[in-house]
Amino acid sequence: MTRLTDFQQGFATAMLDVALPPPCSIRGAGFGSVARRFDIHRNRIATNLVQTLAERYPVTRRLIGPESFAAMAQLYTVHNPPRSPVLLDYGDTFPLFIRSLGRFPSIEYLADISDLELSLSRAYHAADAAPVSVDAFAQLSPDFLEDLVLSFHPSASLVASRFPIVSIWEAYRSEDEGQLVTLWAAEAALVARPDDEVRVWLLPSGGHAFLANLMKGATLAEATHAAADAAPDFDLIANLEMLISSRACIGIDSLALMAA
Amino acid sequence: MAPARPRFAAPTIQPESSGVSLTRGDACDLVAPGLAVDFFAVHAESNIGNGGPLPRWLERIRAEYPIALHSTGLSIGAHHPPDRDHIARLRQLIDRHDPSFFSVPLAWSTHEGTYLSAELPLPYNSESLTLVCRNVDQVQRGLGMRVLLENPASYLFLDETIMREGAFLHAVVEQTGCGLVLDIANVFVSAINLDCEPMGLVDSFPIDDVELLHLAGFSENTDDNGARLLIVDHQVRVPESIWAIYRRILGRTGPLPTVIERQQGSSFGLADDAAIAKQALRRAARQSMNRNQRQLGTAP
């Protein structure tokens, strides 16, 4: 234990817990209280972290307003200070935190929107990979289709909700007043960044079960069965078209080919 | 991944270069012909990612302009050694973008695995000097590059401080071979907040160790006892009080590359401030040329 260790221990503890007074080894220009001076550092931490969350969760912020968002974000930062100086990942557990605030539909809905935003910001910084071209899919032999196994872009992920999260996100993604979402129904999304731009696709019926199984390494036949079980009106052609045009796949394999 | 251009062709920062902080939103306005911007100061931790458009964006900027990297995550003033994983990430960034300078604040920002996201104050004494030298040494070895230490903005007196900041910084330079960034706004703000005469504090700074200058603004406040309290503010233009010190320093040192610091979304007047700095740099270059000629003329 060094003197510097002691000093930094005391300073950091008081920095993180606003209920604690500033450490006694610091002073202002005179002998009075140093609270305002100490708060410059405290405020800087809070401002930086709340700003980081605001940049990652802009639609969540717009939905509840900047004041409520700042209060919620500040509470989060106190209990979940960053573990890394790279803040690109800071707030990965923010949706989980929102969910923990209570079992109300309004909380669940906000948490689902923040889940979608988490997928978006993760996709933005995910590793690069070359998507499979539409032509490569077109050239597939029908004999191998059933045993087809796909690998996905590192940026690709799925989000599902019993609320219309994609429509709401679309409506509130710009600063302008969002249009009203008329159809209040469950929605699921595929998020991916095949090139520079992160994109969101609204999944057709059964699409979530279909893609979730494919992402786990199921064959096309297995994923189709799972999707049909989940949604009786599952449309394989519509789902395949969406998947191919999304360019979220980076590899095609066939179990039959691999065995051969 | 290979650099966008071969290294020998990449532009570098010159003594008369004037630069600005570069953030994503500002790039389109600033990367334009006719502006007095010669280089960009880039925040290292904001540009560490696995992939995506950000590294490619920085690569395109780098192909046209030299850059100075500034890192706020190494916690060079911490009692513990710097994080090896973080040094490795920064080394990758350096290898990819080949910056002319790599700077860190003389402060600490991590504690027991928590990143505190602020530049926290360090007492200046023989113990902290030893630890800072050890940390600078490890960072320089790990990065394969010299580090420039930046003087912080001070808001508090620390009981354990027994050395002056200038003497402390000079000692680190002597022991590690690093260089210094002189942040003029930080010096001015510290002088007012710690009740010193600003010019006196500037004059006690080890100016010969300085390789890069930072300029910024500040906001006026008062502390609990009604004393004047200045807070560095990267959202405002550089005020005249800072320009006056800047010109005085250039008069002593000759031109030194200069960064106008600004945070994301605050680019108002940024290009104008860069132009003012450029003018002062040209004038300083002329003056030191004249001085050299006079000295040559009087030589036996």
XYZ file of C-alpha atoms in Angstrom:
560
model
C 0.000 0.000 0.000
C 1.463 3.355 -1.006
C 0.347 6.865 -0.086
C -0.817 7.387 -3.654
C -2.935 4.213 -3.391
C -4.607 5.591 -0.266
C -5.231 8.953 -1.875
C -6.717 7.477 -5.049
C -8.796 4.959 -3.070
C -10.366 7.750 -1.001
C -10.830 10.078 -3.957
C -12.362 7.426 -6.236
C -14.740 6.178 -3.534
C -16.019 9.708 -2.890
C -16.183 10.335 -6.644
C -18.531 7.382 -7.189
C -20.740 7.834 -4.116
C -22.408 11.262 -4.043
C -23.524 10.653 -0.446
C -19.886 10.771 0.701
C -18.102 14.069 1.471
C -14.951 14.988 -0.517
C -11.751 13.458 0.921
C -10.105 15.560 3.656
C -6.719 15.790 1.889
C -8.054 18.292 -0.656
C -8.656 21.999 -0.228
C -9.896 25.023 -2.112
C -8.159 28.383 -2.321
C -9.241 29.164 1.251
C -10.303 27.040 4.225
C -14.025 26.711 3.416
C -15.947 23.924 1.707
C -14.492 22.345 -1.438
C -17.813 20.807 -2.572
C -18.172 22.858 -5.760
C -14.591 22.220 -6.788
C -14.885 18.506 -6.130
C -18.189 18.431 -8.033
C -16.451 19.611 -11.215
C -14.871 16.147 -11.417
C -18.044 14.354 -10.314
C -20.124 16.231 -12.889
C -17.653 15.541 -15.661
C -17.922 11.786 -15.061
C -21.726 11.915 -14.961
C -21.972 14.132 -18.058
C -19.598 11.953 -20.089
C -21.377 8.720 -19.230
C -24.926 10.038 -19.683
C -23.833 11.525 -23.029
C -22.379 8.158 -24.069
C -25.709 6.460 -23.308
C -27.667 9.214 -25.067
C -25.627 8.623 -28.233
C -26.224 4.868 -28.112
C -29.933 5.068 -27.219
C -31.304 8.143 -29.060
C -34.820 6.771 -29.718
C -35.198 5.532 -26.133
C -34.251 9.068 -25.059
C -36.710 10.679 -27.466
C -39.532 8.425 -26.274
C -39.246 9.399 -22.597
C -37.726 12.880 -22.982
C -34.208 14.125 -22.171
C -34.843 14.783 -18.441
C -36.274 11.351 -17.646
C -33.572 9.748 -19.758
C -30.800 11.641 -17.931
C -32.232 10.625 -14.536
C -32.490 6.978 -15.598
C -29.044 6.991 -17.235
C -27.442 8.573 -14.175
C -28.925 5.910 -11.926
C -27.520 3.290 -14.298
C -24.025 4.814 -14.315
C -23.873 4.909 -10.509
C -24.565 1.161 -10.288
C -22.711 0.197 -13.468
C -19.593 2.338 -13.857
C -17.567 1.476 -16.990
C -14.957 -1.269 -16.738
C -13.057 -0.182 -19.851
C -11.727 3.162 -21.108
C -13.211 2.284 -24.511
C -16.757 3.549 -24.122
C -18.035 2.143 -27.441
C -19.398 -0.830 -25.477
C -20.511 1.147 -22.436
C -24.188 0.609 -21.679
C -24.514 -2.903 -23.132
C -26.547 -3.778 -20.023
C -28.684 -0.622 -20.123
C -31.700 -2.461 -21.673
C -31.436 -5.056 -18.904
C -31.341 -2.233 -16.355
C -34.470 -0.633 -17.842
C -36.199 -4.029 -17.704
C -35.293 -4.334 -14.019
C -37.167 -1.107 -13.163
C -40.519 -2.913 -12.922
C -42.944 -5.342 -14.518
C -45.049 -2.783 -16.385
C -45.909 -2.865 -20.108
C -44.467 0.659 -20.510
C -41.133 -0.487 -19.047
C -41.107 -3.647 -21.151
C -41.831 -1.634 -24.275
C -39.032 0.861 -23.563
C -36.604 -1.978 -22.785
C -37.491 -3.671 -26.105
C -36.790 -0.461 -28.027
C -33.462 -0.106 -26.219
C -32.665 -3.745 -27.148
C -33.123 -2.799 -30.789
C -30.865 0.238 -30.351
C -28.229 -1.908 -28.637
C -28.201 -4.213 -31.682
C -27.816 -1.189 -33.950
C -24.844 0.311 -32.116
C -23.137 -3.074 -31.785
C -23.606 -3.674 -35.507
C -21.977 -0.325 -36.260
C -18.658 -1.333 -34.633
C -18.784 -5.077 -35.424
C -15.993 -6.698 -37.426
C -16.143 -6.406 -41.215
C -16.906 -9.388 -43.464
C -17.843 -9.850 -47.119
C -21.539 -10.756 -47.677
C -22.536 -13.675 -49.937
C -23.750 -12.270 -53.246
C -27.310 -12.710 -54.446
C -25.861 -14.616 -57.445
C -24.242 -17.218 -55.183
C -27.678 -18.034 -53.770
C -29.159 -18.189 -57.274
C -26.558 -20.749 -58.349
C -27.309 -23.183 -55.499
C -28.313 -26.641 -56.614
C -31.816 -27.599 -55.407
C -30.380 -30.983 -54.290
C -28.477 -29.343 -51.471
C -31.099 -26.847 -50.321
C -32.502 -28.898 -47.447
C -29.076 -29.431 -45.880
C -28.003 -25.836 -46.340
C -26.226 -24.204 -43.394
C -25.594 -20.444 -43.361
C -23.085 -18.336 -41.506
C -23.962 -14.774 -40.592
C -22.200 -11.436 -40.671
C -20.623 -10.488 -37.287
C -22.967 -7.495 -37.204
C -26.156 -9.570 -37.632
C -28.572 -10.027 -34.727
C -32.276 -10.481 -34.024
C -34.632 -8.552 -31.768
C -38.233 -9.568 -31.009
C -40.973 -7.865 -29.035
C -44.712 -8.143 -28.388
C -44.771 -4.444 -29.320
C -44.301 -2.857 -32.776
C -40.667 -1.922 -32.043
C -39.567 -1.560 -35.668
C -42.444 0.759 -36.605
C -41.888 2.855 -33.482
C -38.148 3.012 -34.037
C -38.750 4.082 -37.678
C -41.195 6.765 -36.537
C -38.897 8.218 -33.857
C -35.452 7.832 -35.411
C -35.368 11.405 -36.715
C -35.779 14.584 -34.652
C -39.078 15.342 -36.441
C -42.312 14.456 -34.740
C -42.873 10.751 -35.395
C -45.856 9.504 -37.378
C -48.446 7.567 -35.423
C -47.997 3.827 -35.376
C -51.417 2.533 -36.392
C -51.029 -1.227 -36.180
C -50.173 -2.161 -32.561
C -48.805 -5.684 -33.114
C -45.783 -7.781 -32.216
C -42.737 -7.145 -34.393
C -39.289 -8.701 -34.810
C -36.245 -7.368 -36.600
C -33.034 -8.443 -38.246
C -30.239 -5.911 -37.711
C -27.080 -6.067 -39.853
C -24.369 -3.935 -41.403
C -23.299 -5.698 -44.622
C -21.367 -2.574 -45.733
C -21.079 0.853 -44.062
C -24.712 1.380 -43.155
C -26.542 -0.396 -40.337
C -29.971 -1.557 -41.514
C -33.105 -2.914 -39.883
C -35.450 -5.394 -41.586
C -38.942 -6.047 -40.271
C -39.292 -9.843 -40.255
C -42.238 -11.624 -41.909
C -44.354 -13.981 -39.826
C -42.220 -16.826 -38.379
C -39.075 -15.004 -39.474
C -37.636 -14.746 -35.975
C -37.829 -18.502 -35.317
C -36.494 -19.178 -38.830
C -33.433 -16.909 -38.535
C -32.757 -17.710 -34.866
C -32.459 -21.398 -35.810
C -30.276 -20.657 -38.843
C -27.994 -18.499 -36.670
C -27.649 -21.404 -34.225
C -26.411 -23.602 -37.110
C -29.643 -25.432 -37.981
C -30.100 -26.602 -41.593
C -32.591 -24.856 -43.844
C -35.003 -27.786 -43.424
C -34.733 -27.728 -39.612
C -35.176 -23.944 -39.487
C -38.210 -24.159 -41.788
C -39.856 -26.763 -39.518
C -39.201 -24.646 -36.428
C -40.616 -21.535 -38.124
C -43.746 -23.375 -39.319
C -44.282 -24.649 -35.765
C -43.956 -21.104 -34.406
C -46.145 -19.481 -37.090
C -48.666 -21.542 -39.121
C -48.657 -18.860 -41.872
C -44.824 -19.010 -42.248
C -43.903 -18.231 -45.870
C -40.511 -19.791 -46.762
C -40.126 -17.900 -50.058
C -40.859 -14.490 -48.521
C -38.413 -15.185 -45.679
C -35.679 -16.410 -48.023
C -36.099 -13.358 -50.251
C -35.758 -11.066 -47.259
C -32.706 -12.935 -45.982
C -30.942 -12.940 -49.362
C -31.639 -9.267 -50.056
C -30.450 -8.294 -46.543
C -26.941 -9.596 -47.431
C -26.561 -10.634 -43.789
C -25.029 -14.025 -44.758
C -21.301 -14.395 -45.258
C -21.071 -18.142 -45.964
C -23.113 -21.000 -47.446
C -22.396 -24.611 -46.630
C -24.229 -27.835 -47.076
C -24.121 -30.724 -44.631
C -24.302 -33.064 -47.636
C -21.294 -31.341 -49.219
C -19.361 -31.308 -45.945
C -19.969 -35.053 -45.506
C -18.841 -35.789 -49.049
C -4.529 -4.138 -42.153
C -2.258 -2.061 -44.394
C -2.153 1.723 -44.025
C -4.057 3.677 -46.665
C -0.819 5.110 -48.013
C 2.798 4.062 -47.796
C 4.335 5.602 -44.683
C 7.048 7.614 -46.410
C 4.404 9.510 -48.387
C 2.089 10.211 -45.448
C 1.847 13.886 -44.466
C 3.341 14.834 -41.077
C 2.814 17.720 -38.657
C 5.170 20.710 -39.059
C 6.065 23.412 -36.466
C 3.788 25.888 -38.231
C 0.835 23.453 -38.395
C -2.472 24.466 -36.897
C -4.977 21.701 -36.170
C -8.370 21.081 -34.607
C -10.077 18.250 -32.729
C -11.806 15.967 -35.166
C -15.103 14.321 -34.320
C -17.364 12.470 -36.705
C -20.068 15.093 -37.057
C -17.629 17.873 -37.895
C -15.619 16.123 -40.576
C -17.597 17.345 -43.575
C -17.355 21.023 -42.567
C -13.674 20.911 -41.722
C -12.222 18.788 -44.477
C -12.595 21.495 -47.071
C -10.089 23.374 -49.213
C -9.164 26.908 -48.178
C -9.371 26.275 -44.421
C -6.365 26.886 -42.210
C -6.507 23.345 -40.843
C -3.220 21.457 -41.364
C -3.866 18.440 -39.149
C -6.408 16.819 -36.859
C -6.275 15.831 -33.201
C -8.099 12.525 -32.822
C -9.408 11.011 -29.588
C -7.905 7.521 -29.478
C -10.535 5.698 -27.392
C -13.396 6.859 -29.650
C -11.773 5.147 -32.607
C -11.116 1.683 -31.229
C -13.576 -0.775 -32.727
C -13.599 -4.160 -34.422
C -14.653 -2.773 -37.766
C -17.312 -0.705 -39.447
C -17.161 2.666 -41.157
C -15.268 4.500 -38.371
C -11.757 3.099 -39.029
C -12.238 3.548 -42.790
C -13.393 7.138 -42.228
C -10.255 7.841 -40.194
C -8.134 6.169 -42.868
C -9.541 8.504 -45.531
C -8.823 11.534 -43.317
C -5.337 10.195 -42.619
C -4.562 9.822 -46.325
C -4.956 13.608 -46.683
C -3.927 14.991 -43.265
C -1.441 14.146 -40.510
C -3.008 13.333 -37.140
C -2.124 13.682 -33.455
C -3.661 10.969 -31.250
C -4.810 11.910 -27.751
C -5.605 9.099 -25.323
C -7.625 9.553 -22.121
C -7.768 5.914 -21.021
C -4.205 5.023 -20.012
C -4.483 6.547 -16.528
C -0.798 7.431 -16.502
C -1.119 8.926 -13.002
C -2.623 5.802 -11.415
C -0.799 4.052 -8.587
C -1.092 0.803 -10.573
C 0.662 0.036 -13.888
C -1.212 0.793 -17.133
C -3.564 -1.851 -18.570
C -1.673 -4.066 -21.049
C -4.777 -4.860 -23.089
C -5.440 -1.186 -23.556
C -1.844 -0.530 -24.596
C -2.211 -3.333 -27.182
C -5.412 -1.763 -28.581
C -3.719 1.630 -28.838
C -0.705 0.066 -30.515
C -2.998 -1.354 -33.211
C -4.501 2.091 -33.728
C -1.022 3.621 -34.005
C 0.129 0.949 -36.456
C -2.931 1.521 -38.602
C -2.994 5.319 -38.648
C 0.633 6.341 -38.025
C 0.073 9.503 -35.919
C 2.736 12.234 -35.658
C 2.123 12.583 -31.905
C 0.613 10.511 -29.125
C -0.406 12.446 -26.015
C -1.930 11.644 -22.616
C -3.026 13.887 -19.744
C -0.986 13.877 -16.512
C -3.908 12.508 -14.521
C -5.530 9.253 -13.432
C -8.876 7.906 -14.596
C -9.057 4.272 -13.483
C -9.414 2.701 -10.097
C -9.635 -1.030 -9.312
C -10.935 -1.922 -12.737
C -13.413 0.969 -12.919
C -12.938 3.632 -15.575
C -13.893 6.983 -14.069
C -14.170 8.880 -17.361
C -12.521 12.070 -16.064
C -9.021 13.445 -15.629
C -8.531 13.201 -11.872
C -5.855 15.178 -10.038
C -2.512 13.739 -8.998
C -0.430 14.946 -6.022
C 3.085 15.941 -7.073
C 5.744 14.369 -4.841
C 8.649 11.943 -5.110
C 6.446 8.865 -4.769
C 4.026 9.893 -7.543
C 6.988 10.951 -9.700
C 8.458 7.445 -9.476
C 5.108 5.847 -10.344
C 4.373 8.191 -13.265
C 7.864 7.546 -14.687
C 7.293 3.782 -14.414
C 3.908 4.139 -16.182
C 5.233 6.418 -18.948
C 8.100 4.008 -19.484
C 5.764 1.002 -19.811
C 3.463 2.868 -22.190
C 6.314 4.039 -24.415
C 7.759 0.514 -24.610
C 4.344 -1.012 -25.258
C 3.398 1.485 -27.952
C 6.809 1.677 -29.576
C 6.307 5.432 -29.630
C 7.180 8.458 -27.528
C 4.462 9.905 -25.346
C 3.694 13.605 -24.830
C 2.397 14.389 -21.332
C -0.211 17.117 -21.084
C -0.512 19.444 -18.086
C -3.978 19.084 -16.496
C -6.513 21.710 -15.409
C -6.441 21.974 -11.609
C -9.452 22.747 -9.466
C -8.142 21.598 -6.069
C -5.160 21.940 -3.752
C -3.878 18.506 -2.722
C -2.229 18.238 0.707
C 0.281 15.719 -0.585
C 1.611 17.973 -3.353
C 5.109 19.219 -2.533
C 6.499 19.818 -6.058
C 5.507 22.451 -8.605
C 3.816 21.076 -11.702
C 6.510 22.404 -14.046
C 9.297 20.773 -12.019
C 7.347 17.508 -11.856
C 6.771 17.427 -15.632
C 10.385 18.300 -16.377
C 11.570 15.485 -14.091
C 9.369 12.974 -15.975
C 10.831 14.213 -19.282
C 14.381 13.818 -17.923
C 13.777 10.301 -16.635
C 11.686 8.819 -19.467
C 12.591 10.764 -22.595
C 8.939 11.693 -23.164
C 7.876 15.164 -24.324
C 5.198 17.629 -23.215
C 1.960 19.119 -24.480
C 1.370 22.559 -23.030
C -2.373 23.122 -22.707
C -2.571 26.886 -22.319
C -6.206 26.900 -21.182
C -5.318 24.347 -18.479
C -2.410 26.491 -17.244
C -4.548 29.629 -17.149
C -7.476 27.921 -15.436
C -5.152 26.247 -12.889
C -3.460 29.573 -12.105
C -6.753 31.337 -11.395
C -8.216 28.391 -9.460
C -5.081 27.918 -7.334
C -4.643 31.635 -6.797
C -1.368 32.078 -8.745
C -0.367 34.715 -11.257
C -1.077 33.148 -14.724
C 2.024 34.571 -16.419
C 4.158 33.430 -13.487
C 2.856 29.876 -13.862
C 3.420 29.974 -17.638
C 6.970 31.258 -17.156
C 7.761 28.439 -14.704
C 6.661 25.819 -17.260
C 9.535 23.773 -18.781
C 8.916 25.311 -22.185
C 11.913 23.668 -23.905
C 10.272 20.244 -23.418
C 7.058 21.312 -25.179
C 6.367 19.860 -28.641
C 2.655 20.561 -29.047
C 0.287 23.288 -27.819
C -3.402 22.903 -26.944
C -5.820 25.857 -26.907
C -9.364 25.946 -25.532
C -11.838 28.156 -23.715
C -13.306 28.120 -20.218
C -16.390 29.130 -18.274
C -16.522 31.470 -15.257
C -17.869 30.205 -11.924
C -17.339 30.753 -8.216
C -16.564 28.178 -5.536
C -18.396 27.706 -2.213
C -16.500 30.649 -0.722
C -17.131 33.066 -3.570
C -13.629 32.692 -5.041
C -13.270 32.780 -8.834
C -13.400 29.246 -10.266
C -12.733 28.629 -13.960
C -13.770 25.394 -15.681
C -12.192 24.333 -18.981
C -14.878 24.254 -21.649
C -14.421 22.544 -25.018
C -17.655 23.949 -26.401
C -16.619 27.606 -26.681
C -14.184 29.679 -28.731
C -10.656 30.491 -27.536
C -10.889 33.770 -25.543
C -8.475 36.705 -25.831
C -6.837 35.927 -22.452
C -5.651 32.589 -23.893
C -4.561 34.084 -27.242
C -2.404 36.625 -25.357
C -0.530 33.874 -23.499
C -0.259 31.871 -26.727
C 1.450 34.748 -28.574
C 3.798 35.323 -25.666
C 4.813 31.650 -25.634
C 5.344 31.558 -29.407
C 7.547 34.644 -29.013
C 9.831 32.554 -26.810
C 9.689 29.180 -28.552
C 9.105 30.011 -32.200
C 6.287 28.167 -33.995
C 4.945 24.988 -32.322
C 2.130 22.850 -33.766
C -1.133 23.916 -32.167
C -4.474 22.166 -31.591
C -7.760 24.006 -31.031
C -9.678 21.616 -28.772
C -13.401 21.215 -29.227
C -15.864 18.459 -28.399
C -18.322 16.830 -30.782
C -21.103 19.083 -32.011
C -19.345 22.343 -30.995
C -17.616 23.336 -34.213
C -18.867 26.958 -34.141
C -15.931 29.262 -34.963
C -13.504 26.339 -34.911
C -12.073 27.025 -38.366
C -11.766 30.739 -37.456
C -9.808 29.889 -34.308
C -7.540 27.632 -36.384
C -6.959 30.547 -38.768
C -6.039 32.891 -35.886
C -3.555 30.294 -34.612
C -2.126 29.896 -38.113
C -1.552 33.640 -38.379
C 0.263 33.686 -35.026
C 2.363 30.685 -36.091
C 3.427 32.381 -39.354
C 4.368 35.522 -37.455
C 6.384 33.491 -34.935
C 8.151 31.722 -37.812
C 9.117 35.086 -39.386
C 10.333 36.420 -36.050
C 12.515 33.417 -35.318
C 13.918 33.549 -38.861
C 14.815 37.227 -38.374
C 16.353 36.434 -35.008
C 18.468 33.662 -36.529
C 19.625 35.951 -39.328
C 20.567 38.666 -36.844
C 22.507 36.159 -34.805
C 24.294 34.953 -37.936
C 25.058 38.573 -38.886
C 26.708 39.358 -35.546
C 28.675 36.117 -35.436
C 32.465 36.633 -35.623
